[in-house]
Amino acid sequence: MGTVEVLVAQIQGLSSTAGDISRLHTILKQSEELLHSDTACLPSALAQLDASKHSLGYLYILEAYTSVPISQEQYSSTALTISRFLSSCNPEQIRLAPEKFVSVCKRLKDQVVLLEAPIRGVAPLLTAIRKLQISSEHLTTIHPEFLLLCLLAKCYKTGRSILDNDILEVDQPRDLFLYCYYGGMICIGLKLFPKALELLHNAVTSPMSSMNAIAVEAYKKYILLSLIYNGQFSISLPKYTSSVAQRNLKIFCQPYIELANSYSTGNVDELDTVFQTNREKFENDNNLGLVKQAVSSLYKRNIQRLTQTYLTLSLQDIANSVKLNSPKEAEMHVLRMIQDGEIFATINQKDGMVSFLEDSEQYKSCKMVEHIDSSIQRMMKLAKKLTAMDESISYDPLYLAKAGRERQRFDYDDFDSVPQKFNI
């Protein structure tokens, strides 16, 4: 009986109890060299195992089998094998070898991308995330791979399903940057601009010891999205942003800073000049579409400014004020803004007049109350978790040792002043 066959028999016999699986794990780690040197026998070995019962052993063999180059004709069958494993494997067993599991998931992603069928990997990787996660607050290395496939397959709503959870535990820093960047792009695709801004902001302000290319790209999109959604952008970054980002982000994103500065003037011609000057750069960054939306949004901002000054205004006057080509074009902008709830107005088409109204929202509808309540509940939940984390850190030995080294040996304030009666 060959050695791989012996290993298969051990996997079949040691996959029932926790003690057996622990022993099997030791055997599998000692057999890695064997598995990678005798890959020709591995397909038949996989055929003898049940992925749901022998998940740990199946994972080791599958990882070794997929580690060697395969022909393009094998991509489809291998992707199917991995997908079936991910859907049926036992979570408790695969968590014993998370690196192997992540490696297999990444190979599935690579293969479906090479097959130009990214949608084939979306559901399996979502299942893999749920099985590898310790809790919904745990960010795994599979999260960015899944979001990338959702972007490539344009399955934005499926990608959105994992973006609502507040992340408090991260395996690798790079995973967080990619999660926020890809997640921001998915939310942009769904026109969920507030959530997109939140994710991109997290990518920009997360701790980093050296300049991060992902943060640079996130900052470019963050600038453009701020202009589109908020109509303004503040160049100053929050105090908690790393010093590396504070010093370098503006240098790498200079054309975008120029665009934001010209946007703030409200001058359409000036903004268009900056756009045309840097058009090639925007296109190379794959941000041309967002830049065009930002330029177009300036017309809306200028119309919104008019609502703060006038009660009624003709379409011709609006077109002249915001530099549109005709009253008809002004009417289309106003109608679209009314429909999106960006202004409150009525149009008298007979006279060509627009009457601007007050915001009709009284903030007392059931939907609004539910929205406010859910926001309050989320803030309370986050505050509670942050308090618990702060308490945990405060008595962590590593933190206390580091804090002690960085602190001066004695602080003057550590000593009480000498009572007056003992003064000499």
CSV table of C-alpha atoms in Angstrom, one decimal:
chain,number,residue,atom,x,y,z
A,1,MET,CA,0.0,0.0,0.0
A,2,GLY,CA,1.4,3.4,-1.0
A,3,THR,CA,2.1,6.1,1.5
A,4,VAL,CA,-0.6,8.4,0.2
A,5,GLU,CA,-3.0,5.5,0.6
A,6,VAL,CA,-1.9,5.1,4.2
A,7,LEU,CA,-2.6,8.7,4.8
A,8,VAL,CA,-6.0,8.4,3.3
A,9,ALA,CA,-6.8,5.5,5.7
A,10,GLN,CA,-5.6,7.5,8.6
A,11,ILE,CA,-7.8,10.4,7.6
A,12,GLN,CA,-10.8,8.1,7.4
A,13,GLY,CA,-10.1,6.6,10.8
A,14,LEU,CA,-9.2,9.8,12.7
A,15,SER,CA,-12.0,12.2,11.7
A,16,SER,CA,-14.7,11.5,14.3
A,17,THR,CA,-13.7,12.8,17.8
A,18,ALA,CA,-11.9,16.0,18.7
A,19,GLY,CA,-9.0,14.0,20.1
A,20,ASP,CA,-8.7,12.0,16.9
A,21,ILE,CA,-8.8,15.1,14.8
A,22,SER,CA,-6.0,16.7,16.9
A,23,ARG,CA,-3.9,13.7,16.4
A,24,LEU,CA,-4.7,13.7,12.6
A,25,HIS,CA,-3.7,17.3,12.4
A,26,THR,CA,-0.2,16.4,13.7
A,27,ILE,CA,0.1,13.6,11.1
A,28,LEU,CA,-1.0,15.9,8.3
A,29,LYS,CA,1.5,18.6,9.2
A,30,GLN,CA,4.2,15.9,9.1
A,31,SER,CA,3.0,14.6,5.7
A,32,GLU,CA,3.0,18.0,3.8
A,33,GLU,CA,6.3,17.2,2.0
A,34,LEU,CA,4.8,13.8,0.9
A,35,LEU,CA,1.6,15.4,-0.4
A,36,HIS,CA,3.5,18.1,-2.4
A,37,SER,CA,5.9,15.5,-3.9
A,38,ASP,CA,3.3,13.0,-5.0
A,39,THR,CA,0.5,15.1,-6.5
A,40,ALA,CA,-0.4,12.6,-9.2
A,41,CYS,CA,-2.0,10.4,-6.6
A,42,LEU,CA,-4.0,13.2,-5.0
A,43,PRO,CA,-7.2,13.2,-7.3
A,44,SER,CA,-7.8,9.5,-6.5
A,45,ALA,CA,-7.2,10.3,-2.8
A,46,LEU,CA,-9.8,13.0,-2.8
A,47,ALA,CA,-12.3,10.7,-4.4
A,48,GLN,CA,-12.0,8.3,-1.4
A,49,LEU,CA,-12.8,11.1,1.1
A,50,ASP,CA,-16.1,12.7,2.2
A,51,ALA,CA,-15.5,16.5,2.3
A,52,SER,CA,-18.1,16.9,5.1
A,53,LYS,CA,-16.7,14.2,7.4
A,54,HIS,CA,-13.0,14.3,6.5
A,55,SER,CA,-12.7,18.1,6.1
A,56,LEU,CA,-9.3,18.6,7.6
A,57,GLY,CA,-7.6,15.8,5.6
A,58,TYR,CA,-9.5,16.8,2.5
A,59,LEU,CA,-8.3,20.3,2.9
A,60,TYR,CA,-4.6,19.3,3.2
A,61,ILE,CA,-4.8,17.1,0.1
A,62,LEU,CA,-6.8,19.7,-1.9
A,63,GLU,CA,-4.3,22.5,-1.0
A,64,ALA,CA,-1.4,20.3,-2.2
A,65,TYR,CA,-3.2,19.3,-5.3
A,66,THR,CA,-4.0,22.9,-6.3
A,67,SER,CA,-0.5,24.2,-5.5
A,68,VAL,CA,0.9,22.8,-8.7
A,69,PRO,CA,0.3,24.4,-12.1
A,70,ILE,CA,-2.6,23.0,-14.1
A,71,SER,CA,-3.7,23.3,-17.7
A,72,GLN,CA,-6.4,25.7,-18.7
A,73,GLU,CA,-8.7,22.7,-19.5
A,74,GLN,CA,-8.5,21.7,-15.8
A,75,TYR,CA,-9.5,25.2,-14.4
A,76,SER,CA,-13.2,24.5,-14.6
A,77,SER,CA,-13.1,21.0,-13.0
A,78,THR,CA,-10.7,22.2,-10.3
A,79,ALA,CA,-12.9,25.2,-9.5
A,80,LEU,CA,-15.9,22.9,-9.2
A,81,THR,CA,-14.1,20.6,-6.8
A,82,ILE,CA,-13.1,23.5,-4.6
A,83,SER,CA,-16.6,25.0,-4.7
A,84,ARG,CA,-18.1,21.7,-3.6
A,85,PHE,CA,-15.6,21.4,-0.8
A,86,LEU,CA,-16.3,25.0,0.5
A,87,SER,CA,-20.1,24.3,0.6
A,88,SER,CA,-19.8,21.0,2.5
A,89,CYS,CA,-16.7,21.3,4.7
A,90,ASN,CA,-17.0,21.2,8.5
A,91,PRO,CA,-16.2,24.7,10.0
A,92,GLU,CA,-14.6,23.3,13.2
A,93,GLN,CA,-12.2,21.2,11.2
A,94,ILE,CA,-11.1,23.8,8.7
A,95,ARG,CA,-10.5,26.4,11.4
A,96,LEU,CA,-7.6,24.2,12.6
A,97,ALA,CA,-5.7,25.1,9.4
A,98,PRO,CA,-6.9,28.6,8.4
A,99,GLU,CA,-3.9,29.3,6.2
A,100,LYS,CA,-4.6,26.2,4.1
A,101,PHE,CA,-8.2,27.1,3.8
A,102,VAL,CA,-7.5,30.7,2.7
A,103,SER,CA,-4.9,29.4,0.2
A,104,VAL,CA,-7.5,27.1,-1.4
A,105,CYS,CA,-10.0,30.0,-1.5
A,106,LYS,CA,-7.5,32.3,-3.2
A,107,ARG,CA,-6.8,29.6,-5.9
A,108,LEU,CA,-10.5,29.4,-6.6
A,109,LYS,CA,-10.6,33.1,-7.1
A,110,ASP,CA,-7.6,33.0,-9.4
A,111,GLN,CA,-9.2,30.2,-11.5
A,112,VAL,CA,-12.6,31.8,-12.0
A,113,VAL,CA,-10.9,35.0,-13.0
A,114,LEU,CA,-8.8,33.2,-15.6
A,115,LEU,CA,-12.0,31.5,-16.8
A,116,GLU,CA,-13.5,35.0,-17.1
A,117,ALA,CA,-16.4,33.7,-15.0
A,118,PRO,CA,-16.0,35.5,-11.6
A,119,ILE,CA,-19.6,34.9,-10.7
A,120,ARG,CA,-18.8,31.2,-10.2
A,121,GLY,CA,-16.7,32.1,-7.2
A,122,VAL,CA,-19.1,34.5,-5.5
A,123,ALA,CA,-21.4,32.1,-3.6
A,124,PRO,CA,-18.6,29.6,-2.6
A,125,LEU,CA,-16.4,32.4,-1.1
A,126,LEU,CA,-19.4,33.9,0.7
A,127,THR,CA,-19.9,30.4,2.3
A,128,ALA,CA,-16.2,30.2,3.0
A,129,ILE,CA,-16.3,33.5,4.9
A,130,ARG,CA,-19.2,32.4,7.1
A,131,LYS,CA,-17.4,29.1,7.9
A,132,LEU,CA,-14.0,30.7,8.7
A,133,GLN,CA,-15.4,33.6,10.7
A,134,ILE,CA,-15.3,33.3,14.5
A,135,SER,CA,-17.9,36.1,14.7
A,136,SER,CA,-19.5,38.7,12.3
A,137,GLU,CA,-16.9,41.2,13.6
A,138,HIS,CA,-14.0,39.1,12.4
A,139,LEU,CA,-12.4,40.2,9.1
A,140,THR,CA,-10.8,37.3,7.3
A,141,THR,CA,-8.4,37.2,4.4
A,142,ILE,CA,-11.1,35.9,2.2
A,143,HIS,CA,-13.3,39.1,2.6
A,144,PRO,CA,-11.2,41.1,0.0
A,145,GLU,CA,-11.1,38.2,-2.4
A,146,PHE,CA,-14.9,37.8,-2.2
A,147,LEU,CA,-15.5,41.5,-2.7
A,148,LEU,CA,-13.2,41.6,-5.7
A,149,LEU,CA,-15.2,38.8,-7.4
A,150,CYS,CA,-18.4,40.7,-6.6
A,151,LEU,CA,-16.9,43.8,-8.4
A,152,LEU,CA,-15.8,41.8,-11.4
A,153,ALA,CA,-19.1,40.0,-11.6
A,154,LYS,CA,-21.1,43.1,-10.9
A,155,CYS,CA,-22.9,41.3,-8.0
A,156,TYR,CA,-23.0,44.5,-5.9
A,157,LYS,CA,-25.9,43.5,-3.8
A,158,THR,CA,-24.3,40.2,-2.8
A,159,GLY,CA,-21.1,42.0,-1.9
A,160,ARG,CA,-23.1,44.5,0.2
A,161,SER,CA,-24.3,41.7,2.4
A,162,ILE,CA,-21.0,41.6,4.3
A,163,LEU,CA,-20.4,45.3,4.6
A,164,ASP,CA,-23.0,46.1,7.4
A,165,ASN,CA,-21.0,44.4,10.1
A,166,ASP,CA,-18.7,46.5,12.3
A,167,ILE,CA,-15.2,45.0,12.1
A,168,LEU,CA,-13.3,44.7,15.3
A,169,GLU,CA,-10.9,41.9,14.6
A,170,VAL,CA,-8.5,41.8,11.6
A,171,ASP,CA,-6.2,39.0,10.6
A,172,GLN,CA,-3.9,41.1,8.4
A,173,PRO,CA,-3.7,44.9,8.0
A,174,ARG,CA,-3.7,44.7,4.2
A,175,ASP,CA,-7.1,42.8,4.4
A,176,LEU,CA,-8.7,45.8,6.1
A,177,PHE,CA,-7.4,48.3,3.5
A,178,LEU,CA,-8.6,46.1,0.6
A,179,TYR,CA,-12.0,45.4,2.4
A,180,CYS,CA,-12.6,49.1,2.8
A,181,TYR,CA,-11.5,49.9,-0.8
A,182,TYR,CA,-13.4,47.2,-2.6
A,183,GLY,CA,-16.4,47.7,-0.3
A,184,GLY,CA,-16.4,51.4,-1.1
A,185,MET,CA,-16.4,50.7,-4.8
A,186,ILE,CA,-19.3,48.3,-4.4
A,187,CYS,CA,-21.3,50.9,-2.5
A,188,ILE,CA,-20.5,53.5,-5.2
A,189,GLY,CA,-21.9,51.0,-7.7
A,190,LEU,CA,-25.1,50.8,-5.6
A,191,LYS,CA,-25.2,54.6,-5.2
A,192,LEU,CA,-24.9,54.1,-1.4
A,193,PHE,CA,-22.6,57.1,-1.1
A,194,PRO,CA,-22.7,57.6,2.7
A,195,LYS,CA,-21.6,54.0,3.3
A,196,ALA,CA,-19.0,54.3,0.5
A,197,LEU,CA,-17.6,57.5,2.1
A,198,GLU,CA,-17.4,55.7,5.5
A,199,LEU,CA,-15.4,52.7,4.1
A,200,LEU,CA,-13.0,54.9,2.0
A,201,HIS,CA,-12.5,57.2,5.0
A,202,ASN,CA,-11.5,54.1,7.0
A,203,ALA,CA,-9.0,53.0,4.4
A,204,VAL,CA,-7.4,56.5,4.4
A,205,THR,CA,-7.2,56.9,8.1
A,206,SER,CA,-6.3,53.4,9.2
A,207,PRO,CA,-2.8,53.1,10.9
A,208,MET,CA,0.1,52.6,8.5
A,209,SER,CA,3.9,52.7,9.0
A,210,SER,CA,4.7,53.4,5.3
A,211,MET,CA,2.8,54.9,2.4
A,212,ASN,CA,0.1,52.5,1.2
A,213,ALA,CA,-0.9,52.4,-2.4
A,214,ILE,CA,-4.4,51.2,-1.5
A,215,ALA,CA,-4.9,54.2,0.8
A,216,VAL,CA,-3.8,56.5,-2.1
A,217,GLU,CA,-6.4,55.1,-4.5
A,218,ALA,CA,-9.0,55.2,-1.7
A,219,TYR,CA,-8.2,58.9,-1.1
A,220,LYS,CA,-8.7,59.8,-4.7
A,221,LYS,CA,-12.1,58.2,-4.7
A,222,TYR,CA,-12.9,59.7,-1.3
A,223,ILE,CA,-12.2,63.2,-2.7
A,224,LEU,CA,-14.4,62.7,-5.7
A,225,LEU,CA,-17.3,61.1,-3.7
A,226,SER,CA,-17.2,64.0,-1.2
A,227,LEU,CA,-17.7,66.4,-4.0
A,228,ILE,CA,-20.5,64.4,-5.6
A,229,TYR,CA,-22.4,63.7,-2.4
A,230,ASN,CA,-21.5,66.6,0.0
A,231,GLY,CA,-20.6,69.3,-2.5
A,232,GLN,CA,-17.4,70.0,-0.6
A,233,PHE,CA,-14.1,68.5,0.5
A,234,SER,CA,-11.9,69.3,3.5
A,235,ILE,CA,-8.2,68.9,2.7
A,236,SER,CA,-7.2,68.6,6.4
A,237,LEU,CA,-7.3,65.0,7.6
A,238,PRO,CA,-8.5,63.9,11.1
A,239,LYS,CA,-5.9,64.0,13.9
A,240,TYR,CA,-6.0,60.2,14.3
A,241,THR,CA,-4.8,59.7,10.7
A,242,SER,CA,-1.2,58.3,10.6
A,243,SER,CA,1.6,60.9,10.2
A,244,VAL,CA,2.7,59.1,7.0
A,245,ALA,CA,-0.7,59.6,5.4
A,246,GLN,CA,-0.8,63.2,6.6
A,247,ARG,CA,2.5,64.0,4.9
A,248,ASN,CA,2.2,62.1,1.7
A,249,LEU,CA,-1.4,61.6,0.5
A,250,LYS,CA,-1.8,65.2,-0.8
A,251,ILE,CA,1.4,64.8,-2.9
A,252,PHE,CA,0.2,61.6,-4.6
A,253,CYS,CA,-3.3,63.0,-5.2
A,254,GLN,CA,-2.4,66.6,-6.3
A,255,PRO,CA,-4.7,66.6,-9.5
A,256,TYR,CA,-7.6,65.6,-7.3
A,257,ILE,CA,-6.8,68.3,-4.7
A,258,GLU,CA,-6.7,70.9,-7.5
A,259,LEU,CA,-10.1,69.6,-8.7
A,260,ALA,CA,-11.6,70.0,-5.2
A,261,ASN,CA,-10.1,73.5,-4.8
A,262,SER,CA,-11.6,74.7,-8.1
A,263,TYR,CA,-14.9,73.0,-7.2
A,264,SER,CA,-15.1,75.1,-4.0
A,265,THR,CA,-15.1,78.3,-6.1
A,266,GLY,CA,-18.4,77.3,-7.8
A,267,ASN,CA,-17.0,78.4,-11.1
A,268,VAL,CA,-17.9,75.8,-13.8
A,269,ASP,CA,-15.4,77.1,-16.3
A,270,GLU,CA,-12.5,76.9,-13.9
A,271,LEU,CA,-13.5,73.4,-12.9
A,272,ASP,CA,-13.7,72.3,-16.5
A,273,THR,CA,-10.2,73.7,-17.1
A,274,VAL,CA,-8.7,71.6,-14.3
A,275,PHE,CA,-10.6,68.6,-15.6
A,276,GLN,CA,-9.3,68.9,-19.1
A,277,THR,CA,-5.8,69.6,-17.9
A,278,ASN,CA,-5.7,66.4,-15.8
A,279,ARG,CA,-8.1,64.3,-17.9
A,280,GLU,CA,-5.4,61.7,-18.9
A,281,LYS,CA,-4.4,61.2,-15.3
A,282,PHE,CA,-8.0,60.7,-14.2
A,283,GLU,CA,-8.5,58.2,-17.1
A,284,ASN,CA,-5.3,56.3,-16.2
A,285,ASP,CA,-6.6,56.0,-12.6
A,286,ASN,CA,-9.9,54.6,-13.9
A,287,ASN,CA,-11.7,57.5,-12.2
A,288,LEU,CA,-12.9,59.4,-15.2
A,289,GLY,CA,-16.5,58.4,-14.6
A,290,LEU,CA,-16.4,59.7,-11.1
A,291,VAL,CA,-14.7,62.9,-12.1
A,292,LYS,CA,-17.4,63.6,-14.7
A,293,GLN,CA,-20.1,63.0,-12.1
A,294,ALA,CA,-18.2,65.5,-9.8
A,295,VAL,CA,-18.1,68.1,-12.5
A,296,SER,CA,-21.8,67.6,-13.3
A,297,SER,CA,-22.7,67.8,-9.7
A,298,LEU,CA,-21.4,71.4,-9.5
A,299,TYR,CA,-24.5,72.5,-11.5
A,300,LYS,CA,-26.7,71.0,-8.8
A,301,ARG,CA,-24.8,72.7,-6.1
A,302,ASN,CA,-25.1,76.0,-7.8
A,303,ILE,CA,-28.9,75.5,-8.2
A,304,GLN,CA,-29.1,74.6,-4.5
A,305,ARG,CA,-27.3,77.9,-3.6
A,306,LEU,CA,-30.0,79.7,-5.6
A,307,THR,CA,-32.7,78.2,-3.3
A,308,GLN,CA,-31.1,79.9,-0.4
A,309,THR,CA,-31.4,83.4,-2.0
A,310,TYR,CA,-34.6,83.3,-4.1
A,311,LEU,CA,-38.2,82.2,-3.6
A,312,THR,CA,-39.0,82.1,-7.3
A,313,LEU,CA,-36.8,82.2,-10.4
A,314,SER,CA,-37.3,81.7,-14.1
A,315,LEU,CA,-35.7,78.7,-15.8
A,316,GLN,CA,-33.8,81.2,-18.1
A,317,ASP,CA,-32.3,82.9,-15.0
A,318,ILE,CA,-31.3,79.6,-13.6
A,319,ALA,CA,-29.7,78.6,-16.8
A,320,ASN,CA,-27.8,81.9,-16.9
A,321,SER,CA,-26.7,81.7,-13.3
A,322,VAL,CA,-25.3,78.2,-13.3
A,323,LYS,CA,-24.1,78.4,-17.0
A,324,LEU,CA,-26.4,75.9,-18.6
A,325,ASN,CA,-27.0,76.0,-22.3
A,326,SER,CA,-30.8,76.5,-22.2
A,327,PRO,CA,-33.9,76.8,-20.0
A,328,LYS,CA,-34.8,73.3,-21.1
A,329,GLU,CA,-31.5,71.9,-19.7
A,330,ALA,CA,-32.2,73.9,-16.5
A,331,GLU,CA,-35.6,72.3,-16.3
A,332,MET,CA,-34.2,68.8,-16.6
A,333,HIS,CA,-31.7,69.5,-13.8
A,334,VAL,CA,-34.4,70.9,-11.5
A,335,LEU,CA,-36.7,68.0,-12.2
A,336,ARG,CA,-34.0,65.5,-11.4
A,337,MET,CA,-33.1,67.2,-8.2
A,338,ILE,CA,-36.8,67.4,-7.1
A,339,GLN,CA,-37.1,63.6,-7.8
A,340,ASP,CA,-33.9,62.8,-5.8
A,341,GLY,CA,-35.1,65.0,-2.9
A,342,GLU,CA,-32.2,67.4,-3.2
A,343,ILE,CA,-34.4,70.5,-3.5
A,344,PHE,CA,-38.0,71.2,-2.8
A,345,ALA,CA,-39.7,73.1,-5.6
A,346,THR,CA,-42.5,73.3,-8.2
A,347,ILE,CA,-42.2,74.2,-11.8
A,348,ASN,CA,-44.8,76.3,-13.7
A,349,GLN,CA,-44.2,75.2,-17.2
A,350,LYS,CA,-46.6,77.7,-18.7
A,351,ASP,CA,-44.6,80.7,-17.3
A,352,GLY,CA,-41.3,79.0,-17.1
A,353,MET,CA,-41.0,79.8,-13.4
A,354,VAL,CA,-39.6,77.7,-10.5
A,355,SER,CA,-40.9,78.2,-6.9
A,356,PHE,CA,-38.6,77.0,-4.2
A,357,LEU,CA,-40.2,75.5,-1.1
A,358,GLU,CA,-39.2,74.6,2.5
A,359,ASP,CA,-38.2,71.0,3.4
A,360,SER,CA,-41.5,69.2,4.0
A,361,GLU,CA,-39.9,66.5,6.2
A,362,GLN,CA,-41.2,66.8,9.8
A,363,TYR,CA,-38.9,63.9,11.1
A,364,LYS,CA,-41.9,62.2,12.8
A,365,SER,CA,-42.8,59.5,10.3
A,366,CYS,CA,-42.5,55.8,11.4
A,367,LYS,CA,-39.8,55.3,8.8
A,368,MET,CA,-37.7,58.2,10.1
A,369,VAL,CA,-38.2,57.2,13.8
A,370,GLU,CA,-37.0,53.7,12.9
A,371,HIS,CA,-34.0,55.1,11.1
A,372,ILE,CA,-33.1,57.3,14.1
A,373,ASP,CA,-33.6,54.5,16.6
A,374,SER,CA,-31.4,52.0,14.6
A,375,SER,CA,-28.7,54.6,14.4
A,376,ILE,CA,-28.9,55.2,18.2
A,377,GLN,CA,-28.8,51.5,18.9
A,378,ARG,CA,-25.7,51.0,16.7
A,379,MET,CA,-23.9,53.9,18.4
A,380,MET,CA,-24.7,52.4,21.9
A,381,LYS,CA,-23.5,49.0,20.8
A,382,LEU,CA,-20.3,50.4,19.4
A,383,ALA,CA,-19.7,52.5,22.5
A,384,LYS,CA,-20.1,49.5,24.7
A,385,LYS,CA,-17.7,47.5,22.6
A,386,LEU,CA,-15.1,50.3,22.7
A,387,THR,CA,-15.4,50.6,26.4
A,388,ALA,CA,-14.8,46.8,26.8
A,389,MET,CA,-11.8,47.0,24.4
A,390,ASP,CA,-10.3,49.9,26.3
A,391,GLU,CA,-10.6,48.1,29.6
A,392,SER,CA,-9.0,45.0,28.1
A,393,ILE,CA,-6.1,47.0,26.8
A,394,SER,CA,-5.6,48.8,30.1
A,395,TYR,CA,-4.5,45.6,31.8
A,396,ASP,CA,-2.8,43.9,28.9
A,397,PRO,CA,0.8,43.0,30.0
A,398,LEU,CA,2.3,43.9,26.6
A,399,TYR,CA,0.6,47.3,26.6
A,400,LEU,CA,1.6,48.0,30.2
A,401,ALA,CA,5.3,47.1,29.5
A,402,LYS,CA,5.4,49.3,26.4
A,403,ALA,CA,3.7,52.2,28.2
A,404,GLY,CA,6.2,51.8,31.1
A,405,ARG,CA,9.2,51.9,28.8
A,406,GLU,CA,8.0,55.0,27.0
A,407,ARG,CA,7.1,56.9,30.2
A,408,GLN,CA,9.6,58.8,32.2
A,409,ARG,CA,11.0,57.0,35.2
A,410,PHE,CA,9.3,59.5,37.5
A,411,ASP,CA,6.6,62.1,36.9
A,412,TYR,CA,6.5,65.1,39.2
A,413,ASP,CA,2.7,64.7,39.5
A,414,ASP,CA,3.2,61.2,40.9
A,415,PHE,CA,4.2,62.7,44.2
A,416,ASP,CA,2.0,64.4,46.7
A,417,SER,CA,3.2,67.8,47.8
A,418,VAL,CA,4.9,67.8,51.2
A,419,PRO,CA,2.4,68.8,54.0
A,420,GLN,CA,3.0,72.4,55.2
A,421,LYS,CA,3.9,71.4,58.7
A,422,PHE,CA,6.8,69.3,57.6
A,423,ASN,CA,8.4,72.1,55.5
A,424,ILE,CA,11.8,73.1,56.9
